PDB file of C-alpha atoms and ligand atoms in Angstrom:
ATOM      1  CA  UNK A   1       1.573  30.139 -19.438  1.00 79.00           C
ATOM      2  CA  UNK A   2       1.980  32.228 -22.591  1.00 88.00           C
ATOM      3  CA  UNK A   3       5.205  31.816 -24.536  1.00 93.00           C
ATOM      4  CA  UNK A   4       7.270  35.013 -24.066  1.00 93.00           C
ATOM      5  CA  UNK A   5       8.493  34.823 -27.661  1.00 95.00           C
ATOM      6  CA  UNK A   6       5.372  34.175 -29.727  1.00 96.00           C
ATOM      7  CA  UNK A   7       2.468  34.309 -27.307  1.00 94.00           C
ATOM      8  CA  UNK A   8       1.414  30.705 -27.830  1.00 93.00           C
ATOM      9  CA  UNK A   9      -0.593  29.374 -24.879  1.00 93.00           C
ATOM     10  CA  UNK A  10       0.389  25.732 -25.102  1.00 93.00           C
ATOM     11  CA  UNK A  11       3.736  24.537 -23.876  1.00 94.00           C
ATOM     12  CA  UNK A  12       5.096  21.322 -22.559  1.00 94.00           C
ATOM     13  CA  UNK A  13       7.003  20.935 -19.333  1.00 92.00           C
ATOM     14  CA  UNK A  14      10.505  19.589 -19.831  1.00 92.00           C
ATOM     15  CA  UNK A  15      11.729  19.753 -16.288  1.00 91.00           C
ATOM     16  CA  UNK A  16      10.328  20.828 -12.942  1.00 88.00           C
ATOM     17  CA  UNK A  17      12.024  21.062  -9.606  1.00 89.00           C
ATOM     18  CA  UNK A  18      11.518  22.965  -6.388  1.00 84.00           C
ATOM     19  CA  UNK A  19      13.558  26.082  -5.801  1.00 82.00           C
ATOM     20  CA  UNK A  20      16.155  26.034  -3.028  1.00 81.00           C
ATOM     21  CA  UNK A  21      13.825  27.457  -0.418  1.00 79.00           C
ATOM     22  CA  UNK A  22      11.242  24.887  -1.439  1.00 76.00           C
ATOM     23  CA  UNK A  23       8.539  27.513  -1.800  1.00 76.00           C
ATOM     24  CA  UNK A  24       8.297  27.638  -5.561  1.00 83.00           C
ATOM     25  CA  UNK A  25       8.407  25.181  -8.411  1.00 86.00           C
ATOM     26  CA  UNK A  26      10.700  26.072 -11.270  1.00 91.00           C
ATOM     27  CA  UNK A  27       9.573  24.662 -14.598  1.00 92.00           C
ATOM     28  CA  UNK A  28      11.395  24.570 -17.874  1.00 94.00           C
ATOM     29  CA  UNK A  29       8.879  24.716 -20.705  1.00 95.00           C
ATOM     30  CA  UNK A  30       9.048  24.378 -24.430  1.00 96.00           C
ATOM     31  CA  UNK A  31       6.633  26.325 -26.579  1.00 96.00           C
ATOM     32  CA  UNK A  32       4.600  24.013 -28.815  1.00 95.00           C
ATOM     33  CA  UNK A  33       4.554  26.624 -31.542  1.00 96.00           C
ATOM     34  CA  UNK A  34       8.054  28.150 -31.846  1.00 97.00           C
ATOM     35  CA  UNK A  35       9.878  25.429 -29.840  1.00 96.00           C
ATOM     36  CA  UNK A  36      11.749  28.033 -27.806  1.00 96.00           C
ATOM     37  CA  UNK A  37      12.331  27.321 -24.146  1.00 96.00           C
ATOM     38  CA  UNK A  38      11.440  29.454 -21.177  1.00 95.00           C
ATOM     39  CA  UNK A  39      11.187  29.194 -17.389  1.00 93.00           C
ATOM     40  CA  UNK A  40       8.197  29.669 -15.120  1.00 91.00           C
ATOM     41  CA  UNK A  41       7.947  29.781 -11.356  1.00 88.00           C
ATOM     42  CA  UNK A  42       4.853  28.508  -9.696  1.00 84.00           C
ATOM     43  CA  UNK A  43       3.835  29.300  -6.144  1.00 80.00           C
ATOM     44  CA  UNK A  44       1.770  26.971  -4.065  1.00 71.00           C
ATOM     45  CA  UNK A  45      -1.269  28.720  -2.701  1.00 67.00           C
ATOM     46  CA  UNK A  46      -1.700  27.919   0.936  1.00 68.00           C
ATOM     47  CA  UNK A  47      -4.839  28.512   2.903  1.00 71.00           C
ATOM     48  CA  UNK A  48      -4.255  27.865   6.565  1.00 80.00           C
ATOM     49  CA  UNK A  49      -6.718  25.493   8.105  1.00 86.00           C
ATOM     50  CA  UNK A  50      -7.731  26.527  11.591  1.00 89.00           C
ATOM     51  CA  UNK A  51      -8.444  24.012  14.306  1.00 91.00           C
ATOM     52  CA  UNK A  52     -10.997  24.959  16.928  1.00 91.00           C
ATOM     53  CA  UNK A  53     -10.122  23.285  20.187  1.00 88.00           C
ATOM     54  CA  UNK A  54     -12.457  22.208  22.973  1.00 83.00           C
ATOM     55  CA  UNK A  55     -11.872  25.456  24.877  1.00 89.00           C
ATOM     56  CA  UNK A  56     -12.811  27.355  21.670  1.00 89.00           C
ATOM     57  CA  UNK A  57      -9.265  28.581  21.164  1.00 92.00           C
ATOM     58  CA  UNK A  58      -7.823  28.248  17.680  1.00 91.00           C
ATOM     59  CA  UNK A  59      -4.562  27.128  16.201  1.00 91.00           C
ATOM     60  CA  UNK A  60      -3.277  26.443  12.719  1.00 89.00           C
ATOM     61  CA  UNK A  61      -3.695  22.824  11.667  1.00 90.00           C
ATOM     62  CA  UNK A  62      -0.413  21.038  12.170  1.00 90.00           C
ATOM     63  CA  UNK A  63      -0.011  17.892  10.134  1.00 91.00           C
ATOM     64  CA  UNK A  64       3.037  16.817  12.091  1.00 92.00           C
ATOM     65  CA  UNK A  65       1.243  17.087  15.365  1.00 92.00           C
ATOM     66  CA  UNK A  66      -1.512  14.785  14.182  1.00 93.00           C
ATOM     67  CA  UNK A  67       1.017  12.352  12.799  1.00 94.00           C
ATOM     68  CA  UNK A  68       2.951  12.369  16.078  1.00 93.00           C
ATOM     69  CA  UNK A  69      -0.193  11.607  18.023  1.00 92.00           C
ATOM     70  CA  UNK A  70      -0.960   8.692  15.781  1.00 94.00           C
ATOM     71  CA  UNK A  71       2.636   7.469  15.909  1.00 94.00           C
ATOM     72  CA  UNK A  72       2.481   7.432  19.674  1.00 92.00           C
ATOM     73  CA  UNK A  73      -0.698   5.385  19.564  1.00 92.00           C
ATOM     74  CA  UNK A  74       1.028   2.896  17.260  1.00 94.00           C
ATOM     75  CA  UNK A  75       4.114   2.457  19.371  1.00 93.00           C
ATOM     76  CA  UNK A  76       5.226  -1.196  19.232  1.00 93.00           C
ATOM     77  CA  UNK A  77       2.305  -2.036  17.000  1.00 94.00           C
ATOM     78  CA  UNK A  78       2.563  -3.534  13.524  1.00 94.00           C
ATOM     79  CA  UNK A  79       1.784  -0.258  11.756  1.00 94.00           C
ATOM     80  CA  UNK A  80       4.370   1.364   9.547  1.00 94.00           C
ATOM     81  CA  UNK A  81       5.282   5.017   9.321  1.00 93.00           C
ATOM     82  CA  UNK A  82       4.301   4.929   5.643  1.00 93.00           C
ATOM     83  CA  UNK A  83       0.825   3.679   6.500  1.00 94.00           C
ATOM     84  CA  UNK A  84       0.353   6.456   9.044  1.00 95.00           C
ATOM     85  CA  UNK A  85       1.728   9.078   6.727  1.00 93.00           C
ATOM     86  CA  UNK A  86      -0.754   7.992   4.054  1.00 94.00           C
ATOM     87  CA  UNK A  87      -3.566   8.045   6.630  1.00 95.00           C
ATOM     88  CA  UNK A  88      -2.694  11.600   7.621  1.00 94.00           C
ATOM     89  CA  UNK A  89      -2.660  12.532   3.945  1.00 90.00           C
ATOM     90  CA  UNK A  90      -6.188  11.217   3.558  1.00 92.00           C
ATOM     91  CA  UNK A  91      -7.342  13.108   6.657  1.00 93.00           C
ATOM     92  CA  UNK A  92      -5.727  16.320   5.532  1.00 89.00           C
ATOM     93  CA  UNK A  93      -7.244  15.987   2.065  1.00 85.00           C
ATOM     94  CA  UNK A  94     -10.663  15.357   3.544  1.00 86.00           C
ATOM     95  CA  UNK A  95     -10.377  18.433   5.780  1.00 86.00           C
ATOM     96  CA  UNK A  96      -9.244  20.662   2.932  1.00 80.00           C
ATOM     97  CA  UNK A  97     -12.075  19.429   0.744  1.00 79.00           C
ATOM     98  CA  UNK A  98     -14.912  19.805   3.175  1.00 73.00           C
ATOM     99  CA  UNK A  99     -14.084  22.850   5.252  1.00 58.00           C
ATOM    100  CA  UNK A 100     -13.319  26.428   4.401  1.00 68.00           C
ATOM    101  CA  UNK A 101     -11.119  27.556   7.203  1.00 80.00           C
ATOM    102  CA  UNK A 102     -12.141  25.996  10.474  1.00 88.00           C
ATOM    103  CA  UNK A 103     -12.545  22.500  11.761  1.00 90.00           C
ATOM    104  CA  UNK A 104     -13.057  21.216  15.269  1.00 90.00           C
ATOM    105  CA  UNK A 105     -10.281  19.223  16.934  1.00 89.00           C
ATOM    106  CA  UNK A 106     -12.958  16.630  17.806  1.00 86.00           C
ATOM    107  CA  UNK A 107     -13.709  16.075  14.135  1.00 89.00           C
ATOM    108  CA  UNK A 108     -10.010  15.621  13.344  1.00 92.00           C
ATOM    109  CA  UNK A 109      -9.751  13.154  16.207  1.00 91.00           C
ATOM    110  CA  UNK A 110     -12.707  11.205  14.818  1.00 90.00           C
ATOM    111  CA  UNK A 111     -11.128  10.977  11.400  1.00 93.00           C
ATOM    112  CA  UNK A 112      -7.860   9.803  12.941  1.00 94.00           C
ATOM    113  CA  UNK A 113      -9.706   7.182  14.943  1.00 91.00           C
ATOM    114  CA  UNK A 114     -11.465   5.900  11.828  1.00 92.00           C
ATOM    115  CA  UNK A 115      -8.124   5.500  10.141  1.00 95.00           C
ATOM    116  CA  UNK A 116      -6.524   3.757  13.106  1.00 94.00           C
ATOM    117  CA  UNK A 117      -9.490   1.439  13.500  1.00 91.00           C
ATOM    118  CA  UNK A 118      -8.790   0.079  10.033  1.00 93.00           C
ATOM    119  CA  UNK A 119      -5.132  -0.521  10.883  1.00 94.00           C
ATOM    120  CA  UNK A 120      -4.846  -1.699  14.467  1.00 93.00           C
ATOM    121  CA  UNK A 121      -7.311  -2.124  17.338  1.00 89.00           C
ATOM    122  CA  UNK A 122      -4.840  -1.411  20.107  1.00 88.00           C
ATOM    123  CA  UNK A 123      -3.640   1.779  18.454  1.00 91.00           C
ATOM    124  CA  UNK A 124      -7.256   2.780  17.982  1.00 89.00           C
ATOM    125  CA  UNK A 125      -8.115   2.333  21.628  1.00 86.00           C
ATOM    126  CA  UNK A 126      -4.962   4.142  22.771  1.00 86.00           C
ATOM    127  CA  UNK A 127      -5.639   7.072  20.502  1.00 89.00           C
ATOM    128  CA  UNK A 128      -9.315   7.217  21.400  1.00 84.00           C
ATOM    129  CA  UNK A 129      -8.611   7.235  25.122  1.00 81.00           C
ATOM    130  CA  UNK A 130      -6.236  10.149  24.713  1.00 80.00           C
ATOM    131  CA  UNK A 131      -8.373  12.107  22.284  1.00 74.00           C
ATOM    132  CA  UNK A 132     -11.753  11.664  23.825  1.00 67.00           C
ATOM    133  CA  UNK A 133     -10.456  12.019  27.356  1.00 61.00           C
ATOM    134  CA  UNK A 134     -13.333  12.628  29.732  1.00 44.00           C
ATOM    135  CA  UNK A 135     -15.590  14.433  27.328  1.00 54.00           C
ATOM    136  CA  UNK A 136     -17.770  11.446  26.573  1.00 60.00           C
ATOM    137  CA  UNK A 137     -16.410   8.417  28.271  1.00 59.00           C
ATOM    138  CA  UNK A 138     -19.722   6.605  27.967  1.00 66.00           C
ATOM    139  CA  UNK A 139     -19.787   6.781  24.214  1.00 68.00           C
ATOM    140  CA  UNK A 140     -16.258   5.557  24.135  1.00 66.00           C
ATOM    141  CA  UNK A 141     -16.998   2.630  26.454  1.00 69.00           C
ATOM    142  CA  UNK A 142     -19.940   1.649  24.282  1.00 72.00           C
ATOM    143  CA  UNK A 143     -17.789   1.737  21.198  1.00 69.00           C
ATOM    144  CA  UNK A 144     -15.173  -0.322  22.883  1.00 70.00           C
ATOM    145  CA  UNK A 145     -17.787  -2.836  24.011  1.00 74.00           C
ATOM    146  CA  UNK A 146     -19.170  -3.139  20.493  1.00 73.00           C
ATOM    147  CA  UNK A 147     -15.704  -3.706  19.175  1.00 70.00           C
ATOM    148  CA  UNK A 148     -14.893  -6.396  21.708  1.00 71.00           C
ATOM    149  CA  UNK A 149     -18.288  -8.067  21.203  1.00 74.00           C
ATOM    150  CA  UNK A 150     -17.859  -8.293  17.480  1.00 70.00           C
ATOM    151  CA  UNK A 151     -14.429  -9.759  18.070  1.00 64.00           C
ATOM    152  CA  UNK A 152     -15.432 -12.446  20.533  1.00 61.00           C
ATOM    153  CA  UNK A 153     -18.393 -13.621  18.481  1.00 56.00           C
ATOM    154  CA  UNK A 154     -17.645 -16.702  16.428  1.00 57.00           C
ATOM    155  CA  UNK A 155     -17.999 -16.209  12.720  1.00 51.00           C
ATOM    156  CA  UNK A 156     -21.512 -17.200  11.748  1.00 50.00           C
ATOM    157  CA  UNK A 157     -22.660 -18.481   8.412  1.00 48.00           C
TER     158      UNK A 157
HETATM  159 ZN1   ZN B   1       6.583  30.357 -28.784  1.00 77.90          ZN
END
């Protein structure tokens, strides 16, 4: 951001806050050269992430929808909203990093299951049963069996 007074490129940010509509960030800057202050507005660039559903239809990725699904799975389980919110953040970040525009709903479901597995077994099973539905019940049953087996085995060593 060039200083409007002297053209200096370097400035330091003194204050930054979102505008009222929340769509821009207003920053107060001080020029490192002439010390004059000026304001810049920064816009967040958003690239919609499209989710391809099982029936091949597409919809815009909805963070809240994913979070709601995971919240439902964690009902009455010892998992906090903060934990889930952080998990959804990680999933979203992963999706934005590895895909251009489209991602399958199955892949998102898998990521969510991985996160839930780390937090709570019951929530994981609930979520998996909803997400996987009848598409590959056998795989799911195998996974469940593996999980229960590893649980019932006494710790060796
Ligand atoms: Zn300046």
